[in-house]
PDB file of C-alpha atoms and ligand atoms in Angstrom:
ATOM      1  CA  MET A  12      19.648 -10.460  11.007  1.00  0.00           C
ATOM      2  CA  LYS A  13      19.111  -8.828   7.707  1.00  0.00           C
ATOM      3  CA  ILE A  14      17.220  -5.431   7.682  1.00  0.00           C
ATOM      4  CA  LEU A  15      14.840  -5.529   4.793  1.00  0.00           C
ATOM      5  CA  ASP A  16      15.647  -1.920   3.324  1.00  0.00           C
ATOM      6  CA  GLY A  17      12.426  -1.001   1.572  1.00  0.00           C
ATOM      7  CA  LYS A  18      13.834   2.355   0.720  1.00  0.00           C
ATOM      8  CA  LYS A  19      16.757   0.888  -1.166  1.00  0.00           C
ATOM      9  CA  LEU A  20      14.652  -1.589  -2.966  1.00  0.00           C
ATOM     10  CA  SER A  21      11.990   1.060  -3.715  1.00  0.00           C
ATOM     11  CA  GLN A  22      14.984   3.114  -5.408  1.00  0.00           C
ATOM     12  CA  GLU A  23      15.847   0.066  -7.551  1.00  0.00           C
ATOM     13  CA  ILE A  24      12.234  -0.413  -8.668  1.00  0.00           C
ATOM     14  CA  LYS A  25      11.995   3.313  -9.344  1.00  0.00           C
ATOM     15  CA  ALA A  26      15.167   3.134 -11.539  1.00  0.00           C
ATOM     16  CA  GLU A  27      13.521   0.279 -13.466  1.00  0.00           C
ATOM     17  CA  LEU A  28      10.100   2.229 -13.878  1.00  0.00           C
ATOM     18  CA  LYS A  29      12.064   5.300 -15.185  1.00  0.00           C
ATOM     19  CA  THR A  30      13.517   3.296 -18.016  1.00  0.00           C
ATOM     20  CA  GLU A  31      10.057   1.786 -18.670  1.00  0.00           C
ATOM     21  CA  VAL A  32       8.398   5.432 -18.872  1.00  0.00           C
ATOM     22  CA  LEU A  33      11.086   6.549 -21.310  1.00  0.00           C
ATOM     23  CA  GLY A  34      10.304   3.474 -23.391  1.00  0.00           C
ATOM     24  CA  LEU A  35       6.503   4.310 -23.093  1.00  0.00           C
ATOM     25  CA  LYS A  36       7.048   7.987 -24.028  1.00  0.00           C
ATOM     26  CA  LYS A  37       8.806   6.908 -27.239  1.00  0.00           C
ATOM     27  CA  GLN A  38       5.729   4.985 -28.142  1.00  0.00           C
ATOM     28  CA  GLY A  39       3.641   8.175 -27.303  1.00  0.00           C
ATOM     29  CA  ILE A  40       2.285   6.872 -23.925  1.00  0.00           C
ATOM     30  CA  PHE A  41       2.845   9.527 -21.146  1.00  0.00           C
ATOM     31  CA  PRO A  42       1.668   7.978 -17.940  1.00  0.00           C
ATOM     32  CA  GLY A  43      -0.450  10.282 -15.708  1.00  0.00           C
ATOM     33  CA  LEU A  44      -1.620  10.219 -12.313  1.00  0.00           C
ATOM     34  CA  ALA A  45      -4.335  12.211 -10.455  1.00  0.00           C
ATOM     35  CA  VAL A  46      -4.456  12.494  -6.727  1.00  0.00           C
ATOM     36  CA  ILE A  47      -7.349  13.941  -4.706  1.00  0.00           C
ATOM     37  CA  ILE A  48      -6.963  15.055  -1.372  1.00  0.00           C
ATOM     38  CA  VAL A  49      -9.750  16.577   0.617  1.00  0.00           C
ATOM     39  CA  GLY A  50      -9.310  18.768   3.803  1.00  0.00           C
ATOM     40  CA  ASN A  51      -6.393  19.418   5.897  1.00  0.00           C
ATOM     41  CA  ASN A  52      -5.028  16.080   7.264  1.00  0.00           C
ATOM     42  CA  SER A  53      -1.268  16.642   7.896  1.00  0.00           C
ATOM     43  CA  ALA A  54      -0.372  13.027   7.592  1.00  0.00           C
ATOM     44  CA  SER A  55      -2.481  12.700   4.186  1.00  0.00           C
ATOM     45  CA  GLU A  56      -0.735  16.024   2.920  1.00  0.00           C
ATOM     46  CA  ILE A  57       2.738  14.327   3.616  1.00  0.00           C
ATOM     47  CA  TYR A  58       1.629  11.021   1.805  1.00  0.00           C
ATOM     48  CA  VAL A  59       0.379  13.133  -1.342  1.00  0.00           C
ATOM     49  CA  LYS A  60       3.632  15.138  -1.510  1.00  0.00           C
ATOM     50  CA  ASN A  61       5.678  11.878  -1.492  1.00  0.00           C
ATOM     51  CA  LYS A  62       3.619  10.447  -4.272  1.00  0.00           C
ATOM     52  CA  LYS A  63       4.044  13.554  -6.387  1.00  0.00           C
ATOM     53  CA  GLN A  64       7.768  13.575  -5.772  1.00  0.00           C
ATOM     54  CA  ALA A  65       7.991   9.812  -6.649  1.00  0.00           C
ATOM     55  CA  CYS A  66       6.000  10.475  -9.912  1.00  0.00           C
ATOM     56  CA  GLU A  67       8.454  13.313 -10.882  1.00  0.00           C
ATOM     57  CA  GLU A  68      11.301  10.946 -10.009  1.00  0.00           C
ATOM     58  CA  VAL A  69      10.266   8.445 -12.610  1.00  0.00           C
ATOM     59  CA  GLY A  70       8.873  10.802 -15.221  1.00  0.00           C
ATOM     60  CA  ILE A  71       5.066  10.078 -14.494  1.00  0.00           C
ATOM     61  CA  TYR A  72       2.807  13.306 -15.083  1.00  0.00           C
ATOM     62  CA  SER A  73       0.869  14.112 -12.007  1.00  0.00           C
ATOM     63  CA  GLU A  74      -2.081  16.427 -10.921  1.00  0.00           C
ATOM     64  CA  ILE A  75      -2.839  17.150  -7.445  1.00  0.00           C
ATOM     65  CA  TYR A  76      -6.356  18.154  -6.605  1.00  0.00           C
ATOM     66  CA  LYS A  77      -6.480  19.714  -2.819  1.00  0.00           C
ATOM     67  CA  LEU A  78     -10.236  20.158  -2.303  1.00  0.00           C
ATOM     68  CA  GLU A  79     -11.849  22.128   0.835  1.00  0.00           C
ATOM     69  CA  GLU A  80     -13.007  19.926   3.695  1.00  0.00           C
ATOM     70  CA  LYS A  81     -16.615  21.210   2.830  1.00  0.00           C
ATOM     71  CA  ILE A  82     -16.748  19.889  -0.577  1.00  0.00           C
ATOM     72  CA  SER A  83     -20.023  18.241  -1.453  1.00  0.00           C
ATOM     73  CA  GLN A  84     -20.132  14.699  -2.389  1.00  0.00           C
ATOM     74  CA  ILE A  85     -21.601  15.577  -5.745  1.00  0.00           C
ATOM     75  CA  SER A  86     -18.783  17.856  -6.577  1.00  0.00           C
ATOM     76  CA  LEU A  87     -16.229  15.294  -5.690  1.00  0.00           C
ATOM     77  CA  LEU A  88     -18.072  12.727  -7.683  1.00  0.00           C
ATOM     78  CA  ALA A  89     -18.096  15.028 -10.655  1.00  0.00           C
ATOM     79  CA  LEU A  90     -14.417  15.567 -10.313  1.00  0.00           C
ATOM     80  CA  VAL A  91     -13.866  11.679 -10.206  1.00  0.00           C
ATOM     81  CA  GLU A  92     -16.070  11.355 -13.521  1.00  0.00           C
ATOM     82  CA  LYS A  93     -14.192  14.204 -15.209  1.00  0.00           C
ATOM     83  CA  LEU A  94     -10.846  12.400 -14.555  1.00  0.00           C
ATOM     84  CA  ASN A  95     -12.322   9.060 -15.725  1.00  0.00           C
ATOM     85  CA  SER A  96     -12.695  10.548 -18.978  1.00  0.00           C
ATOM     86  CA  ASN A  97      -9.306  12.536 -18.974  1.00  0.00           C
ATOM     87  CA  GLU A  98      -7.049  10.913 -21.411  1.00  0.00           C
ATOM     88  CA  LYS A  99      -3.839  12.378 -19.824  1.00  0.00           C
ATOM     89  CA  ILE A 100      -4.863  10.663 -16.538  1.00  0.00           C
ATOM     90  CA  HIS A 101      -4.337   6.888 -16.414  1.00  0.00           C
ATOM     91  CA  GLY A 102      -4.481   6.402 -12.623  1.00  0.00           C
ATOM     92  CA  ILE A 103      -6.704   8.106 -10.075  1.00  0.00           C
ATOM     93  CA  LEU A 104      -6.216   7.925  -6.497  1.00  0.00           C
ATOM     94  CA  VAL A 105      -8.509   9.454  -3.725  1.00  0.00           C
ATOM     95  CA  GLN A 106      -6.339   9.864  -0.499  1.00  0.00           C
ATOM     96  CA  LEU A 107      -8.198   8.503   2.682  1.00  0.00           C
ATOM     97  CA  PRO A 108      -9.580   9.341   4.975  1.00  0.00           C
ATOM     98  CA  LEU A 109     -12.398  11.524   3.588  1.00  0.00           C
ATOM     99  CA  PRO A 110     -14.499  13.729   5.715  1.00  0.00           C
ATOM    100  CA  THR A 111     -17.446  12.008   7.395  1.00  0.00           C
ATOM    101  CA  HIS A 112     -20.088  13.760   5.276  1.00  0.00           C
ATOM    102  CA  ILE A 113     -18.848  12.091   2.069  1.00  0.00           C
ATOM    103  CA  GLU A 114     -19.505   8.217   1.629  1.00  0.00           C
ATOM    104  CA  LYS A 115     -16.095   6.597   0.781  1.00  0.00           C
ATOM    105  CA  GLU A 116     -17.604   3.604  -0.892  1.00  0.00           C
ATOM    106  CA  LYS A 117     -19.624   5.782  -3.352  1.00  0.00           C
ATOM    107  CA  ILE A 118     -16.489   7.704  -4.334  1.00  0.00           C
ATOM    108  CA  ILE A 119     -14.312   4.581  -4.612  1.00  0.00           C
ATOM    109  CA  SER A 120     -17.083   2.846  -6.862  1.00  0.00           C
ATOM    110  CA  ALA A 121     -17.135   5.739  -9.038  1.00  0.00           C
ATOM    111  CA  ILE A 122     -13.357   5.519 -10.100  1.00  0.00           C
ATOM    112  CA  SER A 123     -13.208   3.663 -13.313  1.00  0.00           C
ATOM    113  CA  PRO A 124     -11.853   0.126 -12.352  1.00  0.00           C
ATOM    114  CA  LYS A 125      -9.302   0.556 -15.233  1.00  0.00           C
ATOM    115  CA  LYS A 126      -7.898   3.707 -13.510  1.00  0.00           C
ATOM    116  CA  ASP A 127      -8.128   2.332 -10.055  1.00  0.00           C
ATOM    117  CA  VAL A 128      -4.326   2.144  -9.179  1.00  0.00           C
ATOM    118  CA  ASP A 129      -4.873   1.632  -5.502  1.00  0.00           C
ATOM    119  CA  CYS A 130      -6.965  -1.281  -6.165  1.00  0.00           C
ATOM    120  CA  PHE A 131      -9.880  -0.168  -3.805  1.00  0.00           C
ATOM    121  CA  HIS A 132     -12.760  -0.737  -6.326  1.00  0.00           C
ATOM    122  CA  PRO A 133     -14.901  -3.777  -5.520  1.00  0.00           C
ATOM    123  CA  GLU A 134     -14.520  -5.123  -9.103  1.00  0.00           C
ATOM    124  CA  ASN A 135     -10.661  -5.040  -8.551  1.00  0.00           C
ATOM    125  CA  ILE A 136     -10.716  -6.466  -5.018  1.00  0.00           C
ATOM    126  CA  GLY A 137     -12.980  -9.355  -6.534  1.00  0.00           C
ATOM    127  CA  LYS A 138     -10.037  -9.950  -9.112  1.00  0.00           C
ATOM    128  CA  VAL A 139      -7.656 -10.275  -6.232  1.00  0.00           C
ATOM    129  CA  PHE A 140      -9.796 -12.940  -4.746  1.00  0.00           C
ATOM    130  CA  LEU A 141      -9.655 -14.819  -7.961  1.00  0.00           C
ATOM    131  CA  GLY A 142      -5.885 -14.234  -8.498  1.00  0.00           C
ATOM    132  CA  GLN A 143      -6.635 -12.346 -11.483  1.00  0.00           C
ATOM    133  CA  GLU A 144      -5.638  -8.737 -10.258  1.00  0.00           C
ATOM    134  CA  ILE A 145      -4.905  -5.970 -12.835  1.00  0.00           C
ATOM    135  CA  PHE A 146      -3.711  -3.711 -10.030  1.00  0.00           C
ATOM    136  CA  PRO A 147      -2.267  -5.527  -7.063  1.00  0.00           C
ATOM    137  CA  PRO A 148      -3.252  -3.432  -3.910  1.00  0.00           C
ATOM    138  CA  CYS A 149      -0.225  -1.257  -3.321  1.00  0.00           C
ATOM    139  CA  THR A 150       0.865  -2.137   0.176  1.00  0.00           C
ATOM    140  CA  PRO A 151       0.334  -6.013  -0.023  1.00  0.00           C
ATOM    141  CA  ALA A 152       2.090  -5.877  -3.322  1.00  0.00           C
ATOM    142  CA  GLY A 153       4.867  -3.960  -1.868  1.00  0.00           C
ATOM    143  CA  ILE A 154       5.282  -6.510   0.973  1.00  0.00           C
ATOM    144  CA  LEU A 155       5.389  -9.362  -1.519  1.00  0.00           C
ATOM    145  CA  GLU A 156       7.912  -7.477  -3.572  1.00  0.00           C
ATOM    146  CA  ILE A 157      10.234  -7.002  -0.557  1.00  0.00           C
ATOM    147  CA  LEU A 158      10.080 -10.913   0.175  1.00  0.00           C
ATOM    148  CA  LYS A 159      10.768 -11.815  -3.411  1.00  0.00           C
ATOM    149  CA  ARG A 160      13.562  -9.248  -3.999  1.00  0.00           C
ATOM    150  CA  SER A 161      15.110 -10.426  -0.687  1.00  0.00           C
ATOM    151  CA  GLU A 162      14.864 -14.130  -1.832  1.00  0.00           C
ATOM    152  CA  ILE A 163      12.444 -14.962   0.969  1.00  0.00           C
ATOM    153  CA  GLU A 164      10.484 -18.074   0.120  1.00  0.00           C
ATOM    154  CA  ILE A 165       6.542 -17.613   0.626  1.00  0.00           C
ATOM    155  CA  THR A 166       5.312 -21.054  -0.645  1.00  0.00           C
ATOM    156  CA  GLY A 167       4.656 -23.426   1.956  1.00  0.00           C
ATOM    157  CA  LYS A 168       5.386 -20.966   4.796  1.00  0.00           C
ATOM    158  CA  ASP A 169       3.052 -20.398   7.654  1.00  0.00           C
ATOM    159  CA  ILE A 170       2.257 -16.625   7.505  1.00  0.00           C
ATOM    160  CA  VAL A 171       0.391 -14.746  10.294  1.00  0.00           C
ATOM    161  CA  ILE A 172      -1.124 -11.283   9.485  1.00  0.00           C
ATOM    162  CA  VAL A 173      -2.109  -9.175  12.315  1.00  0.00           C
ATOM    163  CA  GLY A 174      -4.749  -6.861  11.018  1.00  0.00           C
ATOM    164  CA  ARG A 175      -7.813  -7.622   8.626  1.00  0.00           C
ATOM    165  CA  SER A 176      -8.389  -4.247   6.953  1.00  0.00           C
ATOM    166  CA  ASN A 177      -9.618  -4.165   3.302  1.00  0.00           C
ATOM    167  CA  ILE A 178      -6.370  -2.413   2.230  1.00  0.00           C
ATOM    168  CA  VAL A 179      -3.869  -4.418   3.891  1.00  0.00           C
ATOM    169  CA  GLY A 180      -4.478  -7.531   5.971  1.00  0.00           C
ATOM    170  CA  LYS A 181      -7.448  -8.960   3.815  1.00  0.00           C
ATOM    171  CA  PRO A 182      -5.808  -8.610   0.397  1.00  0.00           C
ATOM    172  CA  LEU A 183      -2.409  -9.577   1.652  1.00  0.00           C
ATOM    173  CA  ALA A 184      -3.981 -12.812   3.047  1.00  0.00           C
ATOM    174  CA  LEU A 185      -5.590 -13.663  -0.346  1.00  0.00           C
ATOM    175  CA  MET A 186      -2.328 -12.835  -2.249  1.00  0.00           C
ATOM    176  CA  MET A 187      -0.151 -14.987   0.073  1.00  0.00           C
ATOM    177  CA  ILE A 188      -2.677 -17.878  -0.222  1.00  0.00           C
ATOM    178  CA  ASN A 189      -2.464 -17.389  -4.078  1.00  0.00           C
ATOM    179  CA  GLU A 190       1.507 -17.664  -3.562  1.00  0.00           C
ATOM    180  CA  GLY A 191       1.022 -20.990  -1.859  1.00  0.00           C
ATOM    181  CA  ALA A 192       1.345 -19.871   1.822  1.00  0.00           C
ATOM    182  CA  THR A 193      -0.718 -21.130   4.756  1.00  0.00           C
ATOM    183  CA  VAL A 194      -2.209 -18.042   6.212  1.00  0.00           C
ATOM    184  CA  THR A 195      -3.659 -17.189   9.713  1.00  0.00           C
ATOM    185  CA  VAL A 196      -5.310 -13.591   9.943  1.00  0.00           C
ATOM    186  CA  CYS A 197      -5.689 -12.237  13.509  1.00  0.00           C
ATOM    187  CA  HIS A 198      -7.376  -9.094  14.606  1.00  0.00           C
ATOM    188  CA  SER A 199      -8.719  -7.311  17.561  1.00  0.00           C
ATOM    189  CA  LYS A 200     -11.086 -10.305  18.607  1.00  0.00           C
ATOM    190  CA  THR A 201      -8.243 -13.005  18.343  1.00  0.00           C
ATOM    191  CA  ILE A 202      -7.733 -14.998  21.443  1.00  0.00           C
ATOM    192  CA  ASN A 203      -4.292 -15.552  22.237  1.00  0.00           C
ATOM    193  CA  LEU A 204      -2.376 -13.526  19.681  1.00  0.00           C
ATOM    194  CA  LYS A 205       0.944 -14.290  21.211  1.00  0.00           C
ATOM    195  CA  GLU A 206       0.508 -18.109  20.601  1.00  0.00           C
ATOM    196  CA  LYS A 207      -0.631 -17.569  16.915  1.00  0.00           C
ATOM    197  CA  CYS A 208       2.199 -15.039  16.173  1.00  0.00           C
ATOM    198  CA  LEU A 209       4.746 -17.635  17.640  1.00  0.00           C
ATOM    199  CA  GLY A 210       3.770 -20.123  14.788  1.00  0.00           C
ATOM    200  CA  ALA A 211       4.774 -17.664  12.080  1.00  0.00           C
ATOM    201  CA  ASP A 212       7.593 -18.189   9.635  1.00  0.00           C
ATOM    202  CA  ILE A 213       6.642 -14.767   8.383  1.00  0.00           C
ATOM    203  CA  LEU A 214       4.874 -12.354  10.649  1.00  0.00           C
ATOM    204  CA  VAL A 215       3.174  -9.190   9.269  1.00  0.00           C
ATOM    205  CA  SER A 216       1.723  -6.526  11.597  1.00  0.00           C
ATOM    206  CA  ALA A 217      -0.715  -4.042  10.085  1.00  0.00           C
ATOM    207  CA  VAL A 218      -2.477  -2.780  13.147  1.00  0.00           C
ATOM    208  CA  GLY A 219      -1.375   0.883  14.032  1.00  0.00           C
ATOM    209  CA  TYR A 220      -0.341   0.041  17.624  1.00  0.00           C
ATOM    210  CA  ALA A 221       3.179   0.924  18.628  1.00  0.00           C
ATOM    211  CA  GLY A 222       4.942  -1.818  20.508  1.00  0.00           C
ATOM    212  CA  LEU A 223       2.043  -4.553  19.959  1.00  0.00           C
ATOM    213  CA  ILE A 224       4.547  -7.097  18.645  1.00  0.00           C
ATOM    214  CA  THR A 225       7.308  -7.901  21.101  1.00  0.00           C
ATOM    215  CA  LYS A 226      10.094 -10.288  21.203  1.00  0.00           C
ATOM    216  CA  ASP A 227       8.104 -13.102  23.222  1.00  0.00           C
ATOM    217  CA  MET A 228       5.708 -13.172  20.241  1.00  0.00           C
ATOM    218  CA  ILE A 229       8.509 -14.155  17.682  1.00  0.00           C
ATOM    219  CA  LYS A 230       9.817 -17.654  16.589  1.00  0.00           C
ATOM    220  CA  GLN A 231      13.553 -17.779  16.351  1.00  0.00           C
ATOM    221  CA  GLY A 232      14.526 -16.936  12.903  1.00  0.00           C
ATOM    222  CA  ALA A 233      11.204 -15.691  11.728  1.00  0.00           C
ATOM    223  CA  VAL A 234      10.915 -12.954   8.997  1.00  0.00           C
ATOM    224  CA  VAL A 235       8.939  -9.588  10.514  1.00  0.00           C
ATOM    225  CA  ILE A 236       7.341  -7.232   8.247  1.00  0.00           C
ATOM    226  CA  ASP A 237       6.040  -4.073  10.102  1.00  0.00           C
ATOM    227  CA  VAL A 238       3.297  -2.257   8.268  1.00  0.00           C
ATOM    228  CA  GLY A 239       2.287   0.044  11.095  1.00  0.00           C
ATOM    229  CA  MET A 240       2.911   3.689  10.952  1.00  0.00           C
ATOM    230  CA  ASN A 241       2.413   5.310  14.350  1.00  0.00           C
ATOM    231  CA  ARG A 242       3.930   8.568  15.695  1.00  0.00           C
ATOM    232  CA  ASN A 243       5.280   8.550  19.089  1.00  0.00           C
ATOM    233  CA  ASP A 244       5.164  11.307  21.848  1.00  0.00           C
ATOM    234  CA  GLU A 245       8.024  13.263  20.177  1.00  0.00           C
ATOM    235  CA  GLY A 246       6.172  13.013  16.780  1.00  0.00           C
ATOM    236  CA  LYS A 247       8.685  10.268  15.351  1.00  0.00           C
ATOM    237  CA  LEU A 248       7.397   7.835  13.075  1.00  0.00           C
ATOM    238  CA  THR A 249       7.326   4.051  14.623  1.00  0.00           C
ATOM    239  CA  GLY A 250       5.946   0.757  13.652  1.00  0.00           C
ATOM    240  CA  ASP A 251       3.916  -1.962  15.511  1.00  0.00           C
ATOM    241  CA  VAL A 252       6.930  -3.941  16.265  1.00  0.00           C
ATOM    242  CA  ASP A 253       9.492  -3.522  19.041  1.00  0.00           C
ATOM    243  CA  PHE A 254      12.137  -3.170  16.504  1.00  0.00           C
ATOM    244  CA  LEU A 255      15.384  -3.271  18.849  1.00  0.00           C
ATOM    245  CA  GLU A 256      14.185  -6.480  20.761  1.00  0.00           C
ATOM    246  CA  VAL A 257      12.643  -8.226  17.892  1.00  0.00           C
ATOM    247  CA  SER A 258      15.585  -7.753  15.682  1.00  0.00           C
ATOM    248  CA  LYS A 259      17.632  -9.800  18.067  1.00  0.00           C
ATOM    249  CA  ILE A 260      15.504 -12.825  17.342  1.00  0.00           C
ATOM    250  CA  ALA A 261      14.178 -12.448  13.730  1.00  0.00           C
ATOM    251  CA  SER A 262      16.209 -13.448  10.654  1.00  0.00           C
ATOM    252  CA  ALA A 263      14.998 -10.421   8.774  1.00  0.00           C
ATOM    253  CA  ILE A 264      12.854  -7.349   9.581  1.00  0.00           C
ATOM    254  CA  THR A 265      11.630  -4.270   7.956  1.00  0.00           C
ATOM    255  CA  PRO A 266      12.416  -0.960   9.600  1.00  0.00           C
ATOM    256  CA  VAL A 267       9.887   1.837  10.240  1.00  0.00           C
ATOM    257  CA  PRO A 268      10.415   4.273   8.422  1.00  0.00           C
ATOM    258  CA  GLY A 269      12.229   2.884   5.485  1.00  0.00           C
ATOM    259  CA  GLY A 270      10.329  -0.452   5.065  1.00  0.00           C
ATOM    260  CA  VAL A 271       6.956  -0.960   3.570  1.00  0.00           C
ATOM    261  CA  GLY A 272       6.176   2.672   3.164  1.00  0.00           C
ATOM    262  CA  PRO A 273       8.467   3.480   0.282  1.00  0.00           C
ATOM    263  CA  MET A 274       7.612  -0.004  -1.342  1.00  0.00           C
ATOM    264  CA  THR A 275       3.692   0.973  -1.250  1.00  0.00           C
ATOM    265  CA  ILE A 276       4.398   4.069  -3.263  1.00  0.00           C
ATOM    266  CA  ALA A 277       6.792   2.236  -5.679  1.00  0.00           C
ATOM    267  CA  MET A 278       3.886  -0.223  -6.373  1.00  0.00           C
ATOM    268  CA  LEU A 279       1.505   2.784  -6.959  1.00  0.00           C
ATOM    269  CA  LEU A 280       3.876   4.054  -9.463  1.00  0.00           C
ATOM    270  CA  LYS A 281       4.064   0.418 -11.073  1.00  0.00           C
ATOM    271  CA  ASN A 282       0.327   0.167 -11.195  1.00  0.00           C
ATOM    272  CA  THR A 283       0.083   3.635 -13.047  1.00  0.00           C
ATOM    273  CA  LEU A 284       2.397   2.388 -15.607  1.00  0.00           C
ATOM    274  CA  ARG A 285       0.107  -0.679 -15.966  1.00  0.00           C
ATOM    275  CA  ALA A 286      -2.985   1.417 -16.343  1.00  0.00           C
ATOM    276  CA  SER A 287      -1.298   3.677 -19.048  1.00  0.00           C
ATOM    277  CA  LYS A 288      -0.470   0.531 -21.005  1.00  0.00           C
ATOM    278  CA  THR A 289      -4.097  -0.788 -20.877  1.00  0.00           C
ATOM    279  CA  VAL A 290      -5.877   2.460 -21.318  1.00  0.00           C
ATOM    280  CA  SER A 291      -3.679   3.288 -24.285  1.00  0.00           C
ATOM    281  CA  LYS A 292      -4.479  -0.026 -26.207  1.00  0.00           C
TER     282      LYS A 292
HETATM  283  P1  NAP B 310      -7.194  -0.430  10.112  1.00  0.00           P
HETATM  284  O1  NAP B 310      -8.265  -0.482   9.062  1.00  0.00           O
HETATM  285  O2  NAP B 310      -7.340   0.524  11.393  1.00  0.00           O
HETATM  286  O3  NAP B 310      -7.021  -1.948  10.551  1.00  0.00           O
HETATM  287  C1  NAP B 310      -6.320  -2.114  11.855  1.00  0.00           C
HETATM  288  C2  NAP B 310      -6.400  -3.694  12.240  1.00  0.00           C
HETATM  289  O4  NAP B 310      -5.918  -3.939  13.376  1.00  0.00           O
HETATM  290  C3  NAP B 310      -8.033  -4.287  12.306  1.00  0.00           C
HETATM  291  O5  NAP B 310      -8.132  -5.382  11.524  1.00  0.00           O
HETATM  292  C4  NAP B 310      -8.120  -4.425  13.969  1.00  0.00           C
HETATM  293  O6  NAP B 310      -8.998  -5.438  14.132  1.00  0.00           O
HETATM  294  C5  NAP B 310      -6.590  -4.858  14.112  1.00  0.00           C
HETATM  295  N1  NAP B 310      -6.298  -4.681  15.475  1.00  0.00           N
HETATM  296  C6  NAP B 310      -6.486  -3.356  16.265  1.00  0.00           C
HETATM  297  N2  NAP B 310      -6.112  -3.679  17.486  1.00  0.00           N
HETATM  298  C7  NAP B 310      -5.606  -4.790  17.641  1.00  0.00           C
HETATM  299  C8  NAP B 310      -4.901  -5.745  18.733  1.00  0.00           C
HETATM  300  N3  NAP B 310      -4.847  -5.115  19.798  1.00  0.00           N
HETATM  301  N4  NAP B 310      -4.552  -6.906  18.383  1.00  0.00           N
HETATM  302  C9  NAP B 310      -4.594  -7.550  17.211  1.00  0.00           C
HETATM  303  N5  NAP B 310      -5.154  -6.744  16.060  1.00  0.00           N
HETATM  304  C10 NAP B 310      -5.744  -5.493  16.388  1.00  0.00           C
HETATM  305  O7  NAP B 310      -5.768  -0.015   9.675  1.00  0.00           O
HETATM  306  P2  NAP B 310      -4.942  -0.243   8.231  1.00  0.00           P
HETATM  307  O8  NAP B 310      -5.673   0.672   7.375  1.00  0.00           O
HETATM  308  O9  NAP B 310      -4.950  -1.750   7.791  1.00  0.00           O
HETATM  309  O10 NAP B 310      -3.587   0.345   8.742  1.00  0.00           O
HETATM  310  C11 NAP B 310      -2.991  -0.503   9.656  1.00  0.00           C
HETATM  311  C12 NAP B 310      -1.563   0.296   9.989  1.00  0.00           C
HETATM  312  O11 NAP B 310      -0.709   0.215   8.757  1.00  0.00           O
HETATM  313  C13 NAP B 310      -1.601   1.798  10.413  1.00  0.00           C
HETATM  314  O12 NAP B 310      -0.695   2.104  11.262  1.00  0.00           O
HETATM  315  C14 NAP B 310      -1.453   2.519   9.000  1.00  0.00           C
HETATM  316  O13 NAP B 310      -0.825   3.641   9.131  1.00  0.00           O
HETATM  317  C15 NAP B 310      -0.426   1.610   8.383  1.00  0.00           C
HETATM  318  N6  NAP B 310      -0.224   1.459   7.046  1.00  0.00           N
HETATM  319  C16 NAP B 310       0.922   1.545   6.481  1.00  0.00           C
HETATM  320  C17 NAP B 310       0.955   1.616   5.178  1.00  0.00           C
HETATM  321  C18 NAP B 310       2.284   1.814   4.447  1.00  0.00           C
HETATM  322  O14 NAP B 310       2.521   1.996   3.149  1.00  0.00           O
HETATM  323  N7  NAP B 310       3.324   1.603   5.197  1.00  0.00           N
HETATM  324  C19 NAP B 310      -0.165   1.535   4.238  1.00  0.00           C
HETATM  325  C20 NAP B 310      -1.427   1.339   4.818  1.00  0.00           C
HETATM  326  C21 NAP B 310      -1.502   1.273   6.164  1.00  0.00           C
HETATM  327  P3  NAP B 310     -10.479  -5.327  13.903  1.00  0.00           P
HETATM  328  O15 NAP B 310     -10.808  -5.557  12.523  1.00  0.00           O
HETATM  329  O16 NAP B 310     -10.961  -6.388  14.879  1.00  0.00           O
HETATM  330  O17 NAP B 310     -10.927  -3.979  14.435  1.00  0.00           O
END
């Protein structure tokens, strides 16, 4: 059984990006990312800190906007507009969730599609559907990158994705189909989840429910990708998969932490470089 070490792979990618950033700087391109965080969500604060640190590691300029919980939608939209026209900023990311008085869709749609490095804008999601993405959505792209760099074939494989969110399950399904896989997407209304999971050559769980995926749901030798990020009673980070038991049956598995999470950040950096090259043209 192989542990798919997302932390190690993300370090390889960051080293490649660092070299690319140096090359861009020589051409007068200084990639920049702005991250907006609203309110005091401790999980979001950790994610934003990790993103800033990752930018520093590869030499990407970053600006963090930490806004009060009670900020108005108009003020937030005004900040997004300002960043849309800021030449030092090539990528804009609004950390979710947002407070309930703010309409998430309005904020996401206000980000220039050319700077939407998270690939949340409807125009960019539409491009994923067509297989013409400029910015592949970060978590699905991170999953594909883990599989490719680990030389795990996707074409022709039966893939089961548990979870149909707009940021993980649905775009991942489209990207896997575009890669030539046969994809089944499961969710909370799926009847007989176990039977469907047992058909998977590659099983991806993106639910947010610790212990949902147990060893009796895994085909011998399947590849298991755990996207879930859950906190147990001691505050420790765990995935959706019963790692100890499932790893006895799987041929390869991602750990949590150290699997999909670091790859998501690496893909965000990659998208920021892509954006800097496009905007600077
Ligand atoms: P989400 O929007 O809450 O979606 C969860 C999905 O799971 C939904 O489609 C839901 O079905 C489905 N679901 C819920 N209970 C289920 C059950 N008992 N059986 C089968 N399906 C079930 O979550 P998300 O934003 O996609 O995130 C999912 C998890 O991944 C979370 O733990 C999140 O923290 C983590 N995550 C990690 C990364 C990373 O970089 N590692 C990135 C993004 C998210 P319905 O649609 O029917 O409600």
